[in-house]
PDB file of C-alpha atoms and ligand atoms in Angstrom:
ATOM      1  CA  MET A   1      94.768 118.600  68.624  1.00 86.00           C
ATOM      2  CA  ALA A   2      93.042 117.729  71.904  1.00 93.00           C
ATOM      3  CA  PRO A   3      94.470 119.524  74.976  1.00 94.00           C
ATOM      4  CA  LEU A   4      95.436 116.172  76.512  1.00 96.00           C
ATOM      5  CA  ASP A   5      97.525 115.300  73.433  1.00 96.00           C
ATOM      6  CA  VAL A   6      99.135 118.751  73.472  1.00 97.00           C
ATOM      7  CA  VAL A   7     100.140 118.318  77.116  1.00 98.00           C
ATOM      8  CA  ALA A   8     101.471 114.791  76.515  1.00 97.00           C
ATOM      9  CA  ASP A   9     103.548 116.098  73.589  1.00 97.00           C
ATOM     10  CA  ARG A  10     104.937 118.968  75.661  1.00 97.00           C
ATOM     11  CA  ILE A  11     105.881 116.597  78.477  1.00 98.00           C
ATOM     12  CA  ARG A  12     107.460 114.126  76.074  1.00 97.00           C
ATOM     13  CA  GLU A  13     109.583 116.890  74.526  1.00 96.00           C
ATOM     14  CA  ALA A  14     110.473 118.577  77.824  1.00 97.00           C
ATOM     15  CA  HIS A  15     114.026 118.371  79.108  1.00 98.00           C
ATOM     16  CA  ARG A  16     112.772 119.431  82.505  1.00 98.00           C
ATOM     17  CA  LEU A  17     109.323 118.941  83.961  1.00 98.00           C
ATOM     18  CA  THR A  18     108.347 120.361  87.349  1.00 98.00           C
ATOM     19  CA  VAL A  19     105.164 119.143  89.033  1.00 98.00           C
ATOM     20  CA  LEU A  20     103.489 120.856  91.983  1.00 98.00           C
ATOM     21  CA  SER A  21     100.941 118.620  93.668  1.00 98.00           C
ATOM     22  CA  GLY A  22      98.261 119.382  96.236  1.00 98.00           C
ATOM     23  CA  ALA A  23      95.602 117.655  98.304  1.00 98.00           C
ATOM     24  CA  GLY A  24      93.431 116.889  95.244  1.00 98.00           C
ATOM     25  CA  ILE A  25      95.726 114.042  94.183  1.00 98.00           C
ATOM     26  CA  SER A  26      94.831 112.184  97.395  1.00 98.00           C
ATOM     27  CA  ALA A  27      91.053 112.647  97.037  1.00 97.00           C
ATOM     28  CA  ALA A  28      90.677 109.328  95.195  1.00 98.00           C
ATOM     29  CA  SER A  29      92.366 107.631  98.164  1.00 98.00           C
ATOM     30  CA  GLY A  30      89.494 108.858 100.347  1.00 97.00           C
ATOM     31  CA  ILE A  31      91.490 111.678 101.951  1.00 97.00           C
ATOM     32  CA  PRO A  32      89.557 114.951 102.260  1.00 95.00           C
ATOM     33  CA  THR A  33      91.097 118.071 100.727  1.00 95.00           C
ATOM     34  CA  PHE A  34      91.383 121.311 102.725  1.00 93.00           C
ATOM     35  CA  ARG A  35      89.076 123.609 100.774  1.00 91.00           C
ATOM     36  CA  GLY A  36      86.820 121.287  98.752  1.00 82.00           C
ATOM     37  CA  GLY A  37      83.119 120.606  99.457  1.00 80.00           C
ATOM     38  CA  ASP A  38      83.854 118.382 102.490  1.00 81.00           C
ATOM     39  CA  GLY A  39      87.245 120.055 102.994  1.00 89.00           C
ATOM     40  CA  LEU A  40      89.016 119.923 106.358  1.00 90.00           C
ATOM     41  CA  TRP A  41      89.069 123.715 106.724  1.00 88.00           C
ATOM     42  CA  ARG A  42      85.278 123.794 106.263  1.00 87.00           C
ATOM     43  CA  ARG A  43      84.756 121.579 109.310  1.00 86.00           C
ATOM     44  CA  VAL A  44      87.278 123.280 111.585  1.00 88.00           C
ATOM     45  CA  ARG A  45      88.956 126.675 111.307  1.00 89.00           C
ATOM     46  CA  ALA A  46      92.600 126.374 110.261  1.00 88.00           C
ATOM     47  CA  GLU A  47      93.671 128.865 112.967  1.00 89.00           C
ATOM     48  CA  THR A  48      92.388 126.544 115.698  1.00 91.00           C
ATOM     49  CA  ILE A  49      94.581 123.657 114.505  1.00 94.00           C
ATOM     50  CA  ALA A  50      97.341 124.557 112.084  1.00 95.00           C
ATOM     51  CA  THR A  51      99.149 127.407 113.831  1.00 96.00           C
ATOM     52  CA  PRO A  52     101.914 127.546 116.464  1.00 96.00           C
ATOM     53  CA  GLU A  53      99.515 129.526 118.678  1.00 96.00           C
ATOM     54  CA  ALA A  54      96.858 126.789 118.554  1.00 97.00           C
ATOM     55  CA  PHE A  55      99.479 124.189 119.469  1.00 97.00           C
ATOM     56  CA  ALA A  56     100.849 126.260 122.349  1.00 96.00           C
ATOM     57  CA  ALA A  57      97.317 126.731 123.703  1.00 96.00           C
ATOM     58  CA  ASP A  58      96.245 123.078 123.478  1.00 96.00           C
ATOM     59  CA  PRO A  59      98.800 120.570 122.159  1.00 97.00           C
ATOM     60  CA  ARG A  60      96.561 117.609 122.935  1.00 97.00           C
ATOM     61  CA  LEU A  61      93.661 118.987 120.881  1.00 96.00           C
ATOM     62  CA  VAL A  62      95.941 119.654 117.908  1.00 96.00           C
ATOM     63  CA  TRP A  63      97.457 116.189 118.228  1.00 97.00           C
ATOM     64  CA  GLU A  64      94.012 114.564 118.369  1.00 96.00           C
ATOM     65  CA  TRP A  65      93.320 116.063 114.928  1.00 96.00           C
ATOM     66  CA  TYR A  66      96.670 114.944 113.506  1.00 97.00           C
ATOM     67  CA  ASP A  67      96.301 111.495 115.082  1.00 97.00           C
ATOM     68  CA  TRP A  68      92.851 111.168 113.442  1.00 96.00           C
ATOM     69  CA  ARG A  69      94.363 112.068 110.073  1.00 97.00           C
ATOM     70  CA  ARG A  70      97.274 109.674 110.597  1.00 98.00           C
ATOM     71  CA  GLN A  71      94.827 106.833 111.301  1.00 98.00           C
ATOM     72  CA  MET A  72      92.831 107.686 108.178  1.00 97.00           C
ATOM     73  CA  LEU A  73      96.031 107.774 106.104  1.00 98.00           C
ATOM     74  CA  LEU A  74      97.330 104.496 107.472  1.00 97.00           C
ATOM     75  CA  ALA A  75      94.140 102.834 106.230  1.00 97.00           C
ATOM     76  CA  ALA A  76      94.341 104.531 102.807  1.00 98.00           C
ATOM     77  CA  ARG A  77      96.275 103.470  99.726  1.00 98.00           C
ATOM     78  CA  PRO A  78      97.994 105.487  96.992  1.00 98.00           C
ATOM     79  CA  ASN A  79      95.864 105.917  93.848  1.00 98.00           C
ATOM     80  CA  PRO A  80      96.839 106.157  90.148  1.00 98.00           C
ATOM     81  CA  ALA A  81      97.669 109.884  90.500  1.00 98.00           C
ATOM     82  CA  HIS A  82     100.365 109.072  93.074  1.00 98.00           C
ATOM     83  CA  GLU A  83     101.494 106.077  91.054  1.00 98.00           C
ATOM     84  CA  VAL A  84     101.931 107.981  87.765  1.00 98.00           C
ATOM     85  CA  LEU A  85     103.830 110.841  89.438  1.00 98.00           C
ATOM     86  CA  ALA A  86     105.987 108.374  91.377  1.00 98.00           C
ATOM     87  CA  ARG A  87     106.820 106.490  88.177  1.00 98.00           C
ATOM     88  CA  TRP A  88     107.801 109.737  86.442  1.00 98.00           C
ATOM     89  CA  THR A  89     110.290 110.575  89.215  1.00 98.00           C
ATOM     90  CA  ARG A  90     111.955 107.210  88.697  1.00 97.00           C
ATOM     91  CA  SER A  91     111.784 106.775  84.949  1.00 95.00           C
ATOM     92  CA  ARG A  92     111.714 110.223  83.299  1.00 96.00           C
ATOM     93  CA  PRO A  93     114.899 112.275  83.393  1.00 95.00           C
ATOM     94  CA  GLY A  94     114.570 115.924  84.433  1.00 97.00           C
ATOM     95  CA  VAL A  95     111.449 115.522  86.570  1.00 98.00           C
ATOM     96  CA  THR A  96     111.182 117.434  89.847  1.00 98.00           C
ATOM     97  CA  LEU A  97     108.189 116.523  91.971  1.00 98.00           C
ATOM     98  CA  VAL A  98     107.271 119.209  94.495  1.00 98.00           C
ATOM     99  CA  THR A  99     104.419 118.559  96.905  1.00 98.00           C
ATOM    100  CA  GLN A 100     102.449 120.515  99.464  1.00 98.00           C
ATOM    101  CA  ASN A 101     101.041 117.235 100.759  1.00 98.00           C
ATOM    102  CA  VAL A 102     102.135 115.960 104.136  1.00 98.00           C
ATOM    103  CA  ASP A 103     100.227 112.672 103.807  1.00 98.00           C
ATOM    104  CA  GLY A 104     103.099 110.431 102.626  1.00 98.00           C
ATOM    105  CA  LEU A 105     101.053 108.781  99.854  1.00 98.00           C
ATOM    106  CA  LEU A 106     103.450 109.837  97.086  1.00 98.00           C
ATOM    107  CA  GLU A 107     106.309 108.339  99.083  1.00 98.00           C
ATOM    108  CA  ARG A 108     104.318 105.126  99.579  1.00 98.00           C
ATOM    109  CA  ALA A 109     103.760 104.967  95.803  1.00 98.00           C
ATOM    110  CA  GLY A 110     107.556 105.073  95.440  1.00 98.00           C
ATOM    111  CA  ALA A 111     108.148 108.723  94.477  1.00 98.00           C
ATOM    112  CA  ASP A 112     111.846 109.503  94.793  1.00 97.00           C
ATOM    113  CA  PRO A 113     113.131 112.146  94.976  1.00 97.00           C
ATOM    114  CA  ILE A 114     110.391 114.399  96.250  1.00 98.00           C
ATOM    115  CA  VAL A 115     110.548 118.007  97.432  1.00 98.00           C
ATOM    116  CA  ARG A 116     108.251 118.360 100.446  1.00 98.00           C
ATOM    117  CA  LEU A 117     107.301 121.990 100.967  1.00 98.00           C
ATOM    118  CA  HIS A 118     105.072 121.505 104.023  1.00 98.00           C
ATOM    119  CA  GLY A 119     106.861 118.653 105.805  1.00 97.00           C
ATOM    120  CA  SER A 120     105.401 115.273 106.690  1.00 98.00           C
ATOM    121  CA  ILE A 121     102.687 114.164 109.073  1.00 98.00           C
ATOM    122  CA  TRP A 122     104.831 111.072 109.755  1.00 98.00           C
ATOM    123  CA  HIS A 123     107.735 113.127 111.098  1.00 97.00           C
ATOM    124  CA  LEU A 124     107.868 114.487 114.635  1.00 96.00           C
ATOM    125  CA  ARG A 125     110.019 117.202 116.169  1.00 94.00           C
ATOM    126  CA  CYS A 126     110.887 118.136 119.720  1.00 94.00           C
ATOM    127  CA  CYS A 127     109.358 121.498 120.618  1.00 91.00           C
ATOM    128  CA  GLN A 128     112.202 122.592 122.890  1.00 85.00           C
ATOM    129  CA  PRO A 129     114.329 121.661 120.804  1.00 73.00           C
ATOM    130  CA  CYS A 130     116.610 119.657 123.073  1.00 82.00           C
ATOM    131  CA  ALA A 131     120.268 119.167 122.154  1.00 71.00           C
ATOM    132  CA  ALA A 132     119.857 115.452 121.400  1.00 71.00           C
ATOM    133  CA  GLY A 133     116.537 115.757 119.628  1.00 65.00           C
ATOM    134  CA  ARG A 134     117.311 118.512 117.178  1.00 71.00           C
ATOM    135  CA  ASP A 135     116.519 116.327 114.172  1.00 86.00           C
ATOM    136  CA  ASP A 136     113.029 115.245 113.155  1.00 92.00           C
ATOM    137  CA  TRP A 137     112.244 111.587 113.674  1.00 94.00           C
ATOM    138  CA  ARG A 138     109.873 109.259 111.881  1.00 95.00           C
ATOM    139  CA  ASP A 139     106.953 107.649 113.706  1.00 96.00           C
ATOM    140  CA  GLU A 140     104.405 105.660 111.724  1.00 95.00           C
ATOM    141  CA  THR A 141     102.230 104.469 114.590  1.00 96.00           C
ATOM    142  CA  ALA A 142      98.579 105.479 114.537  1.00 97.00           C
ATOM    143  CA  PRO A 143      96.910 105.911 116.872  1.00 97.00           C
ATOM    144  CA  LEU A 144      99.825 107.254 118.878  1.00 97.00           C
ATOM    145  CA  ALA A 145     100.301 105.676 122.304  1.00 95.00           C
ATOM    146  CA  THR A 146     100.188 109.014 124.153  1.00 95.00           C
ATOM    147  CA  LEU A 147      98.881 112.420 123.180  1.00 97.00           C
ATOM    148  CA  PRO A 148     100.787 114.631 122.935  1.00 97.00           C
ATOM    149  CA  PRO A 149     103.707 112.338 122.052  1.00 97.00           C
ATOM    150  CA  ARG A 150     107.015 112.970 123.775  1.00 95.00           C
ATOM    151  CA  CYS A 151     110.551 113.505 122.578  1.00 93.00           C
ATOM    152  CA  PRO A 152     112.466 110.227 123.072  1.00 91.00           C
ATOM    153  CA  HIS A 153     115.549 112.215 124.120  1.00 90.00           C
ATOM    154  CA  CYS A 154     114.329 114.778 126.643  1.00 91.00           C
ATOM    155  CA  GLY A 155     110.714 113.777 127.303  1.00 92.00           C
ATOM    156  CA  GLY A 156     109.451 117.193 126.188  1.00 93.00           C
ATOM    157  CA  ILE A 157     106.331 117.643 124.060  1.00 95.00           C
ATOM    158  CA  ALA A 158     106.768 116.738 120.393  1.00 96.00           C
ATOM    159  CA  ARG A 159     104.968 118.403 117.484  1.00 96.00           C
ATOM    160  CA  PRO A 160     104.154 117.242 113.965  1.00 97.00           C
ATOM    161  CA  ALA A 161     106.998 118.270 111.622  1.00 96.00           C
ATOM    162  CA  VAL A 162     104.640 120.090 109.267  1.00 97.00           C
ATOM    163  CA  THR A 163     104.507 123.745 108.303  1.00 97.00           C
ATOM    164  CA  TRP A 164     101.770 125.667 110.055  1.00 97.00           C
ATOM    165  CA  PHE A 165     100.261 128.968 108.990  1.00 95.00           C
ATOM    166  CA  GLY A 166     102.563 131.801 109.984  1.00 94.00           C
ATOM    167  CA  GLU A 167     105.674 129.608 109.872  1.00 96.00           C
ATOM    168  CA  PRO A 168     108.423 129.771 107.261  1.00 95.00           C
ATOM    169  CA  LEU A 169     108.845 126.886 104.839  1.00 95.00           C
ATOM    170  CA  ASP A 170     111.945 124.743 104.890  1.00 94.00           C
ATOM    171  CA  LEU A 171     114.268 127.039 102.961  1.00 95.00           C
ATOM    172  CA  GLU A 172     116.208 124.258 101.248  1.00 96.00           C
ATOM    173  CA  ALA A 173     112.997 122.715  99.927  1.00 97.00           C
ATOM    174  CA  LEU A 174     111.682 126.106  98.809  1.00 98.00           C
ATOM    175  CA  ASP A 175     114.984 126.935  97.130  1.00 98.00           C
ATOM    176  CA  GLU A 176     114.958 123.629  95.257  1.00 98.00           C
ATOM    177  CA  ALA A 177     111.325 124.121  94.200  1.00 98.00           C
ATOM    178  CA  ALA A 178     111.982 127.680  93.012  1.00 98.00           C
ATOM    179  CA  GLY A 179     115.080 126.573  91.062  1.00 98.00           C
ATOM    180  CA  ALA A 180     113.182 123.728  89.398  1.00 98.00           C
ATOM    181  CA  SER A 181     110.343 126.103  88.512  1.00 98.00           C
ATOM    182  CA  ARG A 182     112.755 128.564  86.916  1.00 98.00           C
ATOM    183  CA  ALA A 183     114.564 125.894  84.946  1.00 98.00           C
ATOM    184  CA  CYS A 184     111.688 123.789  83.623  1.00 98.00           C
ATOM    185  CA  ASP A 185     110.177 123.657  80.131  1.00 98.00           C
ATOM    186  CA  VAL A 186     106.826 122.468  81.467  1.00 98.00           C
ATOM    187  CA  PHE A 187     105.271 123.252  84.851  1.00 98.00           C
ATOM    188  CA  LEU A 188     102.297 121.154  85.909  1.00 98.00           C
ATOM    189  CA  ALA A 189     100.107 122.079  88.888  1.00 98.00           C
ATOM    190  CA  VAL A 190      97.874 119.186  89.888  1.00 98.00           C
ATOM    191  CA  GLY A 191      95.151 119.002  92.531  1.00 98.00           C
ATOM    192  CA  THR A 192      95.970 122.291  94.229  1.00 97.00           C
ATOM    193  CA  SER A 193      93.746 125.314  94.806  1.00 95.00           C
ATOM    194  CA  ALA A 194      96.857 127.469  94.201  1.00 93.00           C
ATOM    195  CA  LEU A 195      95.903 129.769  97.064  1.00 92.00           C
ATOM    196  CA  VAL A 196      98.592 129.128  99.671  1.00 93.00           C
ATOM    197  CA  TYR A 197     101.870 131.007  99.272  1.00 95.00           C
ATOM    198  CA  PRO A 198     104.740 130.628  98.723  1.00 96.00           C
ATOM    199  CA  ALA A 199     103.831 127.371  96.915  1.00 97.00           C
ATOM    200  CA  ALA A 200     101.243 129.209  94.810  1.00 97.00           C
ATOM    201  CA  GLY A 201     103.979 131.528  93.530  1.00 97.00           C
ATOM    202  CA  LEU A 202     105.864 128.715  91.812  1.00 98.00           C
ATOM    203  CA  LEU A 203     103.605 128.544  88.755  1.00 98.00           C
ATOM    204  CA  PRO A 204     103.807 132.281  87.932  1.00 98.00           C
ATOM    205  CA  HIS A 205     107.561 132.021  88.552  1.00 98.00           C
ATOM    206  CA  ALA A 206     107.846 129.190  86.013  1.00 98.00           C
ATOM    207  CA  ARG A 207     105.693 131.071  83.536  1.00 98.00           C
ATOM    208  CA  ALA A 208     107.816 134.220  83.875  1.00 98.00           C
ATOM    209  CA  HIS A 209     110.843 132.097  82.987  1.00 98.00           C
ATOM    210  CA  GLY A 210     109.280 130.716  79.843  1.00 98.00           C
ATOM    211  CA  ALA A 211     107.736 127.411  80.907  1.00 98.00           C
ATOM    212  CA  VAL A 212     104.566 126.050  79.370  1.00 98.00           C
ATOM    213  CA  THR A 213     102.148 125.925  82.305  1.00 98.00           C
ATOM    214  CA  VAL A 214      99.451 123.307  82.787  1.00 98.00           C
ATOM    215  CA  GLU A 215      96.827 122.761  85.454  1.00 98.00           C
ATOM    216  CA  ILE A 216      94.938 119.568  86.244  1.00 98.00           C
ATOM    217  CA  ASN A 217      92.003 120.168  88.562  1.00 98.00           C
ATOM    218  CA  THR A 218      88.351 119.257  88.872  1.00 97.00           C
ATOM    219  CA  GLU A 219      87.541 122.952  89.363  1.00 96.00           C
ATOM    220  CA  THR A 220      88.660 126.429  88.376  1.00 96.00           C
ATOM    221  CA  THR A 221      91.403 127.764  90.667  1.00 95.00           C
ATOM    222  CA  GLY A 222      93.479 130.854  91.283  1.00 89.00           C
ATOM    223  CA  ALA A 223      95.915 129.554  88.659  1.00 94.00           C
ATOM    224  CA  SER A 224      93.374 128.784  85.920  1.00 96.00           C
ATOM    225  CA  ASP A 225      93.588 132.196  84.244  1.00 95.00           C
ATOM    226  CA  LEU A 226      97.370 132.055  84.213  1.00 95.00           C
ATOM    227  CA  VAL A 227      97.989 128.658  82.679  1.00 98.00           C
ATOM    228  CA  ASP A 228      98.505 127.809  79.022  1.00 98.00           C
ATOM    229  CA  VAL A 229      96.388 124.672  79.306  1.00 98.00           C
ATOM    230  CA  ALA A 230      93.761 123.943  81.987  1.00 97.00           C
ATOM    231  CA  LEU A 231      92.720 120.312  82.023  1.00 98.00           C
ATOM    232  CA  ARG A 232      89.435 119.891  83.915  1.00 97.00           C
ATOM    233  CA  GLY A 233      89.168 116.458  85.423  1.00 98.00           C
ATOM    234  CA  LYS A 234      90.283 114.131  88.154  1.00 98.00           C
ATOM    235  CA  ALA A 235      94.033 113.901  88.668  1.00 98.00           C
ATOM    236  CA  GLU A 236      93.907 110.107  88.884  1.00 98.00           C
ATOM    237  CA  GLU A 237      92.223 109.908  85.467  1.00 98.00           C
ATOM    238  CA  VAL A 238      93.943 112.759  83.628  1.00 98.00           C
ATOM    239  CA  LEU A 239      97.448 111.774  84.763  1.00 98.00           C
ATOM    240  CA  ALA A 240      96.795 108.150  83.779  1.00 98.00           C
ATOM    241  CA  ALA A 241      95.586 109.317  80.353  1.00 98.00           C
ATOM    242  CA  ILE A 242      98.691 111.476  79.844  1.00 98.00           C
ATOM    243  CA  ASP A 243     100.946 108.662  81.008  1.00 98.00           C
ATOM    244  CA  LYS A 244      99.339 106.278  78.513  1.00 97.00           C
ATOM    245  CA  ARG A 245     100.023 108.749  75.689  1.00 96.00           C
ATOM    246  CA  LEU A 246     103.670 109.089  76.786  1.00 95.00           C
ATOM    247  CA  ASP A 247     104.096 105.337  76.474  1.00 82.00           C
ATOM    248  CA  SER A 248     102.527 105.053  73.038  1.00 75.00           C
TER     249      SER A 248
HETATM  250  P1  LIG B 301      93.142 122.525  98.714  1.00 65.91           P
HETATM  251  O1  LIG B 301      92.183 121.731  99.536  1.00 65.91           O
HETATM  252  O2  LIG B 301      93.222 123.982  98.933  1.00 65.91           O
HETATM  253  O3  LIG B 301      92.830 122.290  97.174  1.00 65.91           O
HETATM  254  C1  LIG B 301      92.606 121.018  96.640  1.00 65.91           C
HETATM  255  C2  LIG B 301      92.326 121.182  95.168  1.00 65.91           C
HETATM  256  O4  LIG B 301      92.177 119.887  94.614  1.00 65.91           O
HETATM  257  C3  LIG B 301      91.041 121.955  94.858  1.00 65.91           C
HETATM  258  O5  LIG B 301      91.357 122.968  93.907  1.00 65.91           O
HETATM  259  C4  LIG B 301      90.109 120.910  94.252  1.00 65.91           C
HETATM  260  O6  LIG B 301      89.294 121.451  93.214  1.00 65.91           O
HETATM  261  C5  LIG B 301      91.102 119.910  93.686  1.00 65.91           C
HETATM  262  N1  LIG B 301      90.632 118.523  93.576  1.00 65.91           N
HETATM  263  C6  LIG B 301      89.792 117.824  94.384  1.00 65.91           C
HETATM  264  N2  LIG B 301      89.691 116.561  93.969  1.00 65.91           N
HETATM  265  C7  LIG B 301      90.473 116.444  92.868  1.00 65.91           C
HETATM  266  C8  LIG B 301      90.815 115.377  91.990  1.00 65.91           C
HETATM  267  N3  LIG B 301      90.321 114.137  92.144  1.00 65.91           N
HETATM  268  N4  LIG B 301      91.648 115.629  90.956  1.00 65.91           N
HETATM  269  C9  LIG B 301      92.165 116.883  90.768  1.00 65.91           C
HETATM  270  N5  LIG B 301      91.890 117.917  91.577  1.00 65.91           N
HETATM  271  C10 LIG B 301      91.066 117.701  92.615  1.00 65.91           C
HETATM  272  O7  LIG B 301      94.586 121.803  98.881  1.00 65.91           O
HETATM  273  P2  LIG B 301      96.036 122.405  98.573  1.00 65.91           P
HETATM  274  O8  LIG B 301      96.028 123.292  97.393  1.00 65.91           O
HETATM  275  O9  LIG B 301      96.952 121.250  98.597  1.00 65.91           O
HETATM  276  O10 LIG B 301      98.824 123.544 104.134  1.00 65.91           O
HETATM  277  O11 LIG B 301      96.261 123.274  99.877  1.00 65.91           O
HETATM  278  C11 LIG B 301      97.473 123.912 100.070  1.00 65.91           C
HETATM  279  C12 LIG B 301      97.820 123.919 101.531  1.00 65.91           C
HETATM  280  O12 LIG B 301      96.747 124.483 102.285  1.00 65.91           O
HETATM  281  C13 LIG B 301      98.014 122.554 102.149  1.00 65.91           C
HETATM  282  O13 LIG B 301      99.296 122.028 101.959  1.00 65.91           O
HETATM  283  C14 LIG B 301      97.730 122.800 103.584  1.00 65.91           C
HETATM  284  C15 LIG B 301      96.495 123.651 103.448  1.00 65.91           C
HETATM  285  O14 LIG B 301      96.199 124.444 104.511  1.00 65.91           O
HETATM  286  C16 LIG B 301      99.161 123.429 105.403  1.00 65.91           C
HETATM  287  O15 LIG B 301      98.604 122.649 106.160  1.00 65.91           O
HETATM  288  C17 LIG B 301     100.257 124.332 105.801  1.00 65.91           C
END
């Protein structure tokens, strides 16, 4: 049996499927990944942008980078990888979709619910935080009118509500992701280099609890040696091919 058919069978039979997605699922929408050939972290060092220290040193510079990405994302559209995963969240019982992506493309494809491990580039947070502005707020304008943007409550500097290196993940999201990894029959990692923890620990966690583990990626990753089935290919094509088999 071809690996694609095996994976489709496993997913069809699964009571619980947990998917971990990464930047690779947005590549077909024209959004650069972080560590690929033209990856974002190859053009600029992550420490100079995606850390609390970088933001404290130069909030405007950090915001210019996020504003550039927000503009690129606003012009982009979800691709079949987002669409298949979004459809599964709505139509297949027992599916938990966990993402490291902050780009909002899964949400725009209609994914619901979705466990966001690294926050959202479309959410802002007051840095203080002020009493009135404790909660994140949504702002979909790009480019932003002023950089850095300000908290509408206290006028203080706002930051992107994303997880930076050296910061803890949202514990509720992590808890939900870990629980879904423990409980699933099939764990599918798609379009992620599986290098950034704690997200990268979810697949071994699922495997240790008996899940069949599958990877979809154009390249070999840190997870490739661990998984039961490694499907080499583009997420937008492989997911569409699996989805077609599920329907037939
Ligand atoms: P990476 O850029 O590390 O990895 C993207 C993966 O997608 C690579 O393994 C590519 O081989 C693969 N890929 C590229 N195009 C693909 C396609 N069309 N189909 C399938 N796979 C494809 O991105 P992440 O693993 O998501 O965190 O990175 C994890 C975290 O590191 C991000 O959430 C971000 C980053 O720093 C923060 O910003 C905190």
